Tab-separated table of C-alpha atoms in Angstrom:
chain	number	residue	atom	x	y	z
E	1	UNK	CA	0.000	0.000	0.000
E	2	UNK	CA	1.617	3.623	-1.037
E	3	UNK	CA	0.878	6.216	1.302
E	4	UNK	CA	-0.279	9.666	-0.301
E	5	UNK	CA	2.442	12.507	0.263
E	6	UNK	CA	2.047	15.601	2.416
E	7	UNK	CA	0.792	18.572	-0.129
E	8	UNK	CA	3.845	20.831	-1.301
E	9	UNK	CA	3.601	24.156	1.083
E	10	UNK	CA	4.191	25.918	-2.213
E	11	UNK	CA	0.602	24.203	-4.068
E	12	UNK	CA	-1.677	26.997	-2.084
E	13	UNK	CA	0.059	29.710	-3.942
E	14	UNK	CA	1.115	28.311	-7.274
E	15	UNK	CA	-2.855	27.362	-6.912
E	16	UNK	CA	-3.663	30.787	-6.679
E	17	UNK	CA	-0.774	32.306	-8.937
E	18	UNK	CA	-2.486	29.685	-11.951
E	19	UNK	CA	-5.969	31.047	-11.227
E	20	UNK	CA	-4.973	34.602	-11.374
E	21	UNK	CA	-2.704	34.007	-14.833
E	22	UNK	CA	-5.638	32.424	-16.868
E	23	UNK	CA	-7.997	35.289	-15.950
E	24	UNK	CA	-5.812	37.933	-16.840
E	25	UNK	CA	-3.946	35.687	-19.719
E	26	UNK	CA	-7.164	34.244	-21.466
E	27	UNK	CA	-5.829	33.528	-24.232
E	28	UNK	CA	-2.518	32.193	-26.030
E	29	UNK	CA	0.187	34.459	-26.261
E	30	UNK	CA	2.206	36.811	-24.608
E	31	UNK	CA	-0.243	39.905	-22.717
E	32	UNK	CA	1.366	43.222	-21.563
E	33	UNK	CA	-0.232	44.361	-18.625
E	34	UNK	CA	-0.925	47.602	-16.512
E	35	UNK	CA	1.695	46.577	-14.521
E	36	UNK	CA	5.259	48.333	-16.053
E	37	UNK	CA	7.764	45.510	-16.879
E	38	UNK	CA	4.664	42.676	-15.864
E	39	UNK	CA	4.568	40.415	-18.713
E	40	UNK	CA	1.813	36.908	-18.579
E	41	UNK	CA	2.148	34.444	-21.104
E	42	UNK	CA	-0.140	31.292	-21.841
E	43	UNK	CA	0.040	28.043	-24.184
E	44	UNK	CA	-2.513	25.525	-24.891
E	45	UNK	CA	-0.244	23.066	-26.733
E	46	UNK	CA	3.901	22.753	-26.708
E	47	UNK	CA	5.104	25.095	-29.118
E	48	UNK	CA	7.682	24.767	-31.507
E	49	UNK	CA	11.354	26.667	-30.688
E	50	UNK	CA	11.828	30.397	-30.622
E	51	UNK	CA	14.689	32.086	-30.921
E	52	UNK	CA	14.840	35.387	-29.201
E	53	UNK	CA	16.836	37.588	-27.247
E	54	UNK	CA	16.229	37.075	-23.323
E	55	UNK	CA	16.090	40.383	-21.838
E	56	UNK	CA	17.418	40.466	-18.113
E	57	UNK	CA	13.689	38.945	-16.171
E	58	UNK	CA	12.360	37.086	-13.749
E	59	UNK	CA	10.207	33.980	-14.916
E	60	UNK	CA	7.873	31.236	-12.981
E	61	UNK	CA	5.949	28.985	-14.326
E	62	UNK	CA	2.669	28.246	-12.448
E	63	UNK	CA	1.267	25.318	-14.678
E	64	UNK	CA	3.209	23.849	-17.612
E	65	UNK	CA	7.326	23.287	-18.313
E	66	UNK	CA	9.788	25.071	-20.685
E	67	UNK	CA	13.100	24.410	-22.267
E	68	UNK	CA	15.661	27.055	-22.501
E	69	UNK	CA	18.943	26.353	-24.610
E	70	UNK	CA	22.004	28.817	-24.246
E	71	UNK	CA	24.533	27.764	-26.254
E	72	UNK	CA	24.494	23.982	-25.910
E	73	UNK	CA	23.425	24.088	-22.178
E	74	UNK	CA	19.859	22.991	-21.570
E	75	UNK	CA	17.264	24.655	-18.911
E	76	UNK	CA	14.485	22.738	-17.898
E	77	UNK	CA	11.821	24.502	-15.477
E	78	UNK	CA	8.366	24.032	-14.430
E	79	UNK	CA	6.337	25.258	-10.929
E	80	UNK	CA	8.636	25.363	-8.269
E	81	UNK	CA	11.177	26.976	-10.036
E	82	UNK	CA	11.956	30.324	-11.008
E	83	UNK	CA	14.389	31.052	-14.015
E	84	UNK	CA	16.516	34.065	-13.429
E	85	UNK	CA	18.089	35.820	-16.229
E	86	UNK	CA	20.380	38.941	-15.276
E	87	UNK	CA	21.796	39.888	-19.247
E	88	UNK	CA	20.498	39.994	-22.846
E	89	UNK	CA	21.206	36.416	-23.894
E	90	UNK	CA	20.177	34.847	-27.503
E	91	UNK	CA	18.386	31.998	-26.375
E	92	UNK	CA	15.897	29.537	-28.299
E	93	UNK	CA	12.901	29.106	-25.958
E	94	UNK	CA	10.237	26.467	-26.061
E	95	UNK	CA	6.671	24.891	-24.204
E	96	UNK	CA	7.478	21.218	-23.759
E	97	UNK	CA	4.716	20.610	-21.169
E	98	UNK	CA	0.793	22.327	-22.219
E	99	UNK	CA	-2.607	21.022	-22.799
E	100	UNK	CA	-5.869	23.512	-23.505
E	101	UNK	CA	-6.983	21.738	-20.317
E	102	UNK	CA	-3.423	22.532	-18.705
E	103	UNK	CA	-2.175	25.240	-20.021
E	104	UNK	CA	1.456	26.439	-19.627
E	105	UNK	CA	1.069	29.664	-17.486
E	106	UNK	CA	3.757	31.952	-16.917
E	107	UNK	CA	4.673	35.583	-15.050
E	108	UNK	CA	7.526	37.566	-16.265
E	109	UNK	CA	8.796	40.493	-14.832
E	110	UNK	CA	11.421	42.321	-16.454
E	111	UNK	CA	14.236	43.220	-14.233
E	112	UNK	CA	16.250	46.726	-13.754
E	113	UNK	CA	20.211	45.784	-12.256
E	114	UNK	CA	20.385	49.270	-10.750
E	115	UNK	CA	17.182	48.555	-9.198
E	116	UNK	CA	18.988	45.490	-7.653
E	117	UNK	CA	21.747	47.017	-6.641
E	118	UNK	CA	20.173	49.908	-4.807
E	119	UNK	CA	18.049	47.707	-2.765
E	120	UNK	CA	20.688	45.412	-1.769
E	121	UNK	CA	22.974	48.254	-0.690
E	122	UNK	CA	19.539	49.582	1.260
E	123	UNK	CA	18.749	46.149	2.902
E	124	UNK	CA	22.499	45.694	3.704
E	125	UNK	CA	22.925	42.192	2.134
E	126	UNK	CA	26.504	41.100	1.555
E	127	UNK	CA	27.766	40.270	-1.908
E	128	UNK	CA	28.588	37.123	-2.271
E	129	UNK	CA	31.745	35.413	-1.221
E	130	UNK	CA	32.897	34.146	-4.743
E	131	UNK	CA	33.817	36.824	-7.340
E	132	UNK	CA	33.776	33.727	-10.292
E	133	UNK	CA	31.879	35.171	-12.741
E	134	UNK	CA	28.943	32.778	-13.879
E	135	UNK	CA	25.936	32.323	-16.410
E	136	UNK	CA	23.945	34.915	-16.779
E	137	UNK	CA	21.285	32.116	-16.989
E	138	UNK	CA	20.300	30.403	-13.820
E	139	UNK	CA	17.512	28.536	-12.130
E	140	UNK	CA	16.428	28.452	-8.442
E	141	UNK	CA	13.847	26.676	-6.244
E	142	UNK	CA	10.945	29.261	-5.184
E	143	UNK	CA	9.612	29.686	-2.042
E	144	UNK	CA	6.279	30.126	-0.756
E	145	UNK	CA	6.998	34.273	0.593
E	146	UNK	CA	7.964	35.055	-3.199
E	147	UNK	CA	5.211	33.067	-4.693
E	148	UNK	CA	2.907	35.326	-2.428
E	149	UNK	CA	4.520	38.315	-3.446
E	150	UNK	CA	3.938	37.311	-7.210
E	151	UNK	CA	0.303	36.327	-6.516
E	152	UNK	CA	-0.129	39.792	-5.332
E	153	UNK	CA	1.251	41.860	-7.936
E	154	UNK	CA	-0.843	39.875	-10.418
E	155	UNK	CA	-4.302	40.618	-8.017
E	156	UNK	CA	-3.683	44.255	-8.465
E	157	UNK	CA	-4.954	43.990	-11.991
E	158	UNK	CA	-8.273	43.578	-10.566
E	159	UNK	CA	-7.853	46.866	-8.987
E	160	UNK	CA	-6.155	49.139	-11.819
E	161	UNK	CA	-6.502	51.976	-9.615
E	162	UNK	CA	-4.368	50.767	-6.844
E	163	UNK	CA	-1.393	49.924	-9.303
E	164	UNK	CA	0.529	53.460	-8.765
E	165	UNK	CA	0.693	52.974	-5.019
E	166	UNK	CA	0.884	49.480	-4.506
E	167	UNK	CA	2.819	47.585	-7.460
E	168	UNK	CA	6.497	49.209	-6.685
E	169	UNK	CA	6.484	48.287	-3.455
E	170	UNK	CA	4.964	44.588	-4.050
E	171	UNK	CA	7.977	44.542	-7.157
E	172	UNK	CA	10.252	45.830	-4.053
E	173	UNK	CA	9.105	42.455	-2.007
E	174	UNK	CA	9.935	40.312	-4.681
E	175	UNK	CA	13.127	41.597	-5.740
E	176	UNK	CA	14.099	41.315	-1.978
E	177	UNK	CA	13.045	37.940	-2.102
E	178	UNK	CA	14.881	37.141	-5.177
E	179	UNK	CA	18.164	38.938	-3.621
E	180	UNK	CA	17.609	36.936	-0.109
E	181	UNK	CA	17.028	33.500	-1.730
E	182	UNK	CA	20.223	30.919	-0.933
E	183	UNK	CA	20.974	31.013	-4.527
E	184	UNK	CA	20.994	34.572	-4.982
E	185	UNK	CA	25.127	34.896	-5.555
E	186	UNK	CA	25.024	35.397	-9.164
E	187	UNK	CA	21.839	37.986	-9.364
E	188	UNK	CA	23.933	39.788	-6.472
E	189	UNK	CA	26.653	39.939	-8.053
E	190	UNK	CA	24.921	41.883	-11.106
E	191	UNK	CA	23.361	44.144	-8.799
E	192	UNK	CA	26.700	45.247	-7.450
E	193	UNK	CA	28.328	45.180	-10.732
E	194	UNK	CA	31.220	44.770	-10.497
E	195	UNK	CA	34.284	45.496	-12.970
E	196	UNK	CA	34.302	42.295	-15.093
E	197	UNK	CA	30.547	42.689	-15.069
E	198	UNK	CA	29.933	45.833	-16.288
E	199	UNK	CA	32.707	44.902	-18.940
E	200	UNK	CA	30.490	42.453	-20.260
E	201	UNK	CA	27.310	43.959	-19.868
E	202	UNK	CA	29.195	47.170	-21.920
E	203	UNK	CA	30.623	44.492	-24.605
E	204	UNK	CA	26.501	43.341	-24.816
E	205	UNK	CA	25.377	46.310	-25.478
E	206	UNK	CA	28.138	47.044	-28.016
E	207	UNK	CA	27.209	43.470	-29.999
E	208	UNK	CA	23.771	44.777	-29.855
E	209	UNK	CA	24.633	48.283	-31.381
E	210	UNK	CA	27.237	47.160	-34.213
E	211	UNK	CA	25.979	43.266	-34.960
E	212	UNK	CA	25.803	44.128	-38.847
E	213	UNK	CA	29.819	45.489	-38.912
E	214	UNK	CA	32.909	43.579	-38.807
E	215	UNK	CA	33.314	42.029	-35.259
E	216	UNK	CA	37.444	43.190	-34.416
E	217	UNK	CA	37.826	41.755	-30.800
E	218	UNK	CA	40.638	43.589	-30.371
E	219	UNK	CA	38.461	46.859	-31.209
E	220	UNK	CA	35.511	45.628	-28.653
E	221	UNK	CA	38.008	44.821	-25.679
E	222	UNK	CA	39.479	48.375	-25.935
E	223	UNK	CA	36.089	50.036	-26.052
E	224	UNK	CA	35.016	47.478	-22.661
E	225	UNK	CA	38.363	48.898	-21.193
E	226	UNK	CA	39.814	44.418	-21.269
E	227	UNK	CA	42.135	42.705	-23.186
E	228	UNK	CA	41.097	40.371	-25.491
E	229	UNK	CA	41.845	37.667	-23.665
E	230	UNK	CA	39.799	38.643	-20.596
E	231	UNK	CA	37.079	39.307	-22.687
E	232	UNK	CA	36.692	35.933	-24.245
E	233	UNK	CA	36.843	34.128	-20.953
E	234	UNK	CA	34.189	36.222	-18.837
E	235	UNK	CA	32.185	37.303	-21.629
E	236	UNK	CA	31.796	33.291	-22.581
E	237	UNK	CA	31.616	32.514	-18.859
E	238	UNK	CA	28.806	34.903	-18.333
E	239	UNK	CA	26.865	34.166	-22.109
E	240	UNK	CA	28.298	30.574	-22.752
E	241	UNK	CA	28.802	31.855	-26.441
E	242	UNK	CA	31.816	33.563	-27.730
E	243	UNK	CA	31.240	37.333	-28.874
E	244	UNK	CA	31.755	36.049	-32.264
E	245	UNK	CA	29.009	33.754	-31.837
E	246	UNK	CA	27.131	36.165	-30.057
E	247	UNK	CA	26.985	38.240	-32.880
E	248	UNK	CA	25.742	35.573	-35.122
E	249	UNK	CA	22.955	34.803	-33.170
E	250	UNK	CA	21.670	38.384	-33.341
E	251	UNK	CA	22.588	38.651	-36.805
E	252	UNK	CA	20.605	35.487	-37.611
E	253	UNK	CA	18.018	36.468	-35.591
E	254	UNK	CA	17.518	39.874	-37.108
E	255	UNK	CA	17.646	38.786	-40.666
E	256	UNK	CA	14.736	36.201	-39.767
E	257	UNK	CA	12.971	39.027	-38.670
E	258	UNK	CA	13.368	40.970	-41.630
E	259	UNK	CA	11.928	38.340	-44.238
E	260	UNK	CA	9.099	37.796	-41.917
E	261	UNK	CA	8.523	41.093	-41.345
E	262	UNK	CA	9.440	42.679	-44.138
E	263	UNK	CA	9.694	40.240	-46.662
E	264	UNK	CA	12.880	40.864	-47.443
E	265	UNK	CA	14.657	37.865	-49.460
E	266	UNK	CA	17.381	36.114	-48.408
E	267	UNK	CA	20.269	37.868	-50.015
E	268	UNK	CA	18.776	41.232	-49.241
E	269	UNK	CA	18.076	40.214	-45.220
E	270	UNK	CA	21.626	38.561	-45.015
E	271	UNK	CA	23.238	41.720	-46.727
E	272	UNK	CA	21.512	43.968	-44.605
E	273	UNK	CA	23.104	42.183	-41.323
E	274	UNK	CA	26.626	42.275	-42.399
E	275	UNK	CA	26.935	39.254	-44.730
E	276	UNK	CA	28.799	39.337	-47.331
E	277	UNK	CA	28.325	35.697	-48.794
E	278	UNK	CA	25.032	34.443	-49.613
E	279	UNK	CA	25.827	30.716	-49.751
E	280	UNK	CA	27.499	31.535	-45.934
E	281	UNK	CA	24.649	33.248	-44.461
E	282	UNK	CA	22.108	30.388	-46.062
E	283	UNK	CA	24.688	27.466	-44.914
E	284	UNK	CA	24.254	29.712	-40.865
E	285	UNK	CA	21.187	30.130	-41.319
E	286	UNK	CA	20.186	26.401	-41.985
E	287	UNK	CA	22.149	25.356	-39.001
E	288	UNK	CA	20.824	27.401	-36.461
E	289	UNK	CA	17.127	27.051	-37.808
E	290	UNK	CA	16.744	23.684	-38.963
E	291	UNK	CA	16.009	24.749	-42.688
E	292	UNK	CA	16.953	26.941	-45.628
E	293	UNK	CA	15.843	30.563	-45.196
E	294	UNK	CA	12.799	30.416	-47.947
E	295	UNK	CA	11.912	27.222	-46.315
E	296	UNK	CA	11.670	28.315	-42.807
E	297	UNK	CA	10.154	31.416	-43.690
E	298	UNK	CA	7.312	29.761	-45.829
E	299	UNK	CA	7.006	27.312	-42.672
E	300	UNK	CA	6.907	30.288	-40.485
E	301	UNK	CA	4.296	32.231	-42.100
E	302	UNK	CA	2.031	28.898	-42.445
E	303	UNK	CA	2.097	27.794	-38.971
E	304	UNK	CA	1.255	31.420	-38.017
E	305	UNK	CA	-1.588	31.352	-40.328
E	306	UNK	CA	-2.694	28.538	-38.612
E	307	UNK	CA	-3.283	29.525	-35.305
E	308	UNK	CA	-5.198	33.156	-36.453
């Protein structure tokens, strides 16, 4: 005879977290809310991998499971666990786990590192002991005082009117709860930011500004203030790419966006993201996405027809 185990102290509020998601997120897709920086997402049915660049956020999952893949590392998180990401990484994103009667629920909340870092100088945490710099992806367990906290922001979109007051201090709680969790090193050590961060962070940014012009390392460490070899072992530490491939990845990514978008062909998109070769960009292109670019754009543009 098996004996039924004790309910999870957390099931109360992811309970509560799922009911408040599917009324505000009624629907597939990602919904912007009242709430600044609150994002809800919802999936009837596993979807199929997207590739996009993850801002720095918070995400939980009250009902469903996702895969993240960085580089070649894998990320797999469902309820009682919170994903953490603290820099803009190109990451390929996708619902492994959703039914219509289940449906993969999800809050966001876009995070601010100076935000962070003023409220852990104001609660007086310590940074943490190891200065190792580490992914900029990471998961934790969640407790039950943050899964409160999270509830609560999300119930204040029943009351718009109390938003103003009452959402920046409930986004206070949870960022305190995120910087007091026992795997909060890495998240602290953005918020104090500290030389090798920043230096990364700055390189980021730079990738992001100049992805369609010739990638000279030796150019980008000067303008992060590293040498070049510094800058290829923290910036790969931190992204788990090097900035070379980072730059791909946004290049690819952009140039997918401009024959969807735009319908742009191939040679045009590739050209316009700092390719020179057509039969290169195609050959990237195929590898990161799984097909030819006309291919995957035509497959694109039919499975999005399909679910309007």
């Amino acid at each position: 005879m098996t004996t039924a185990r004790p309910a999870s102290p957390l099931n109360p509020h992811l309970s509560a977290l799922s009911t408040l998601l599917k009324r505000h997120a009624p629907t597939d897709g990602i919904h912007a809310t009242a709430i600044p920086r609150l994002v809800l997402i919802r999936a009837s049915r596993p979807t199929t991998p997207l590739h996009v660049l993850h801002e720095p956020a918070l995400c939980i999952v009250a009902q469903g499971r996702k895969q993240v893949l960085l580089g070649d590392e894998s990320y797999v998180y469902g309820p009682d666990q919170c994903l953490v990401a603290s820099v803009d990484l190109p990451v390929t994103g996708q619902v492994i786990e959703a039914s219509p009667a289940m449906p993969y629920l999800c809050f966001r909340l876009d995070l601010e590192p100076g935000q962070l870092g003023a409220l852990m100088m104001e609660a007086q945490l310590e940074a943490p002991a190891s200065r190792g710099m580490g992914r900029g992806l990471a998961l934790g367990p969640v407790d039950p005082a943050l899964l409160d906290a999270t509830a609560r922001l999300v119930r204040l979109l029943d009351t718009p009117r109390d938003i103003p007051v009452l959402a920046p201090l409930v986004i206070r709680e949870i960022l305190y709860r995120l910087l007091s969790a026992e795997n909060s090193a890495r998240l602290r050590q953005i918020a104090m930011a500290d030389s090798r961060q920043e230096s990364v962070t700055r390189a980021i940014h730079w990738l992001k500004a100049h992805y369609a012009a010739p990638l000279r390392i030796e150019r980008l460490a000067r303008a992060v203030h590293m040498s070049p070899s510094a800058l290829h072992h923290h910036f790969k530490s931190v992204t788990a790419m090097s900035p070379l491939q980072y730059q791909k990845q946004l290049r690819l990514q952009e140039a997918r966006r401009l024959m969807l978008a735009q319908a742009m062909d191939a040679a045009m998109a590739g050209h316009s993201v700092g390719y020179e070769s057509p039969s290169q960009f195609s050959r990237e292109y195929s590898r990161m996405f799984g097909a030819p670019p006309s291919r995957d754009i035509a497959r694109l543009r039919q499975s999005l027809g399909a679910t309007q």
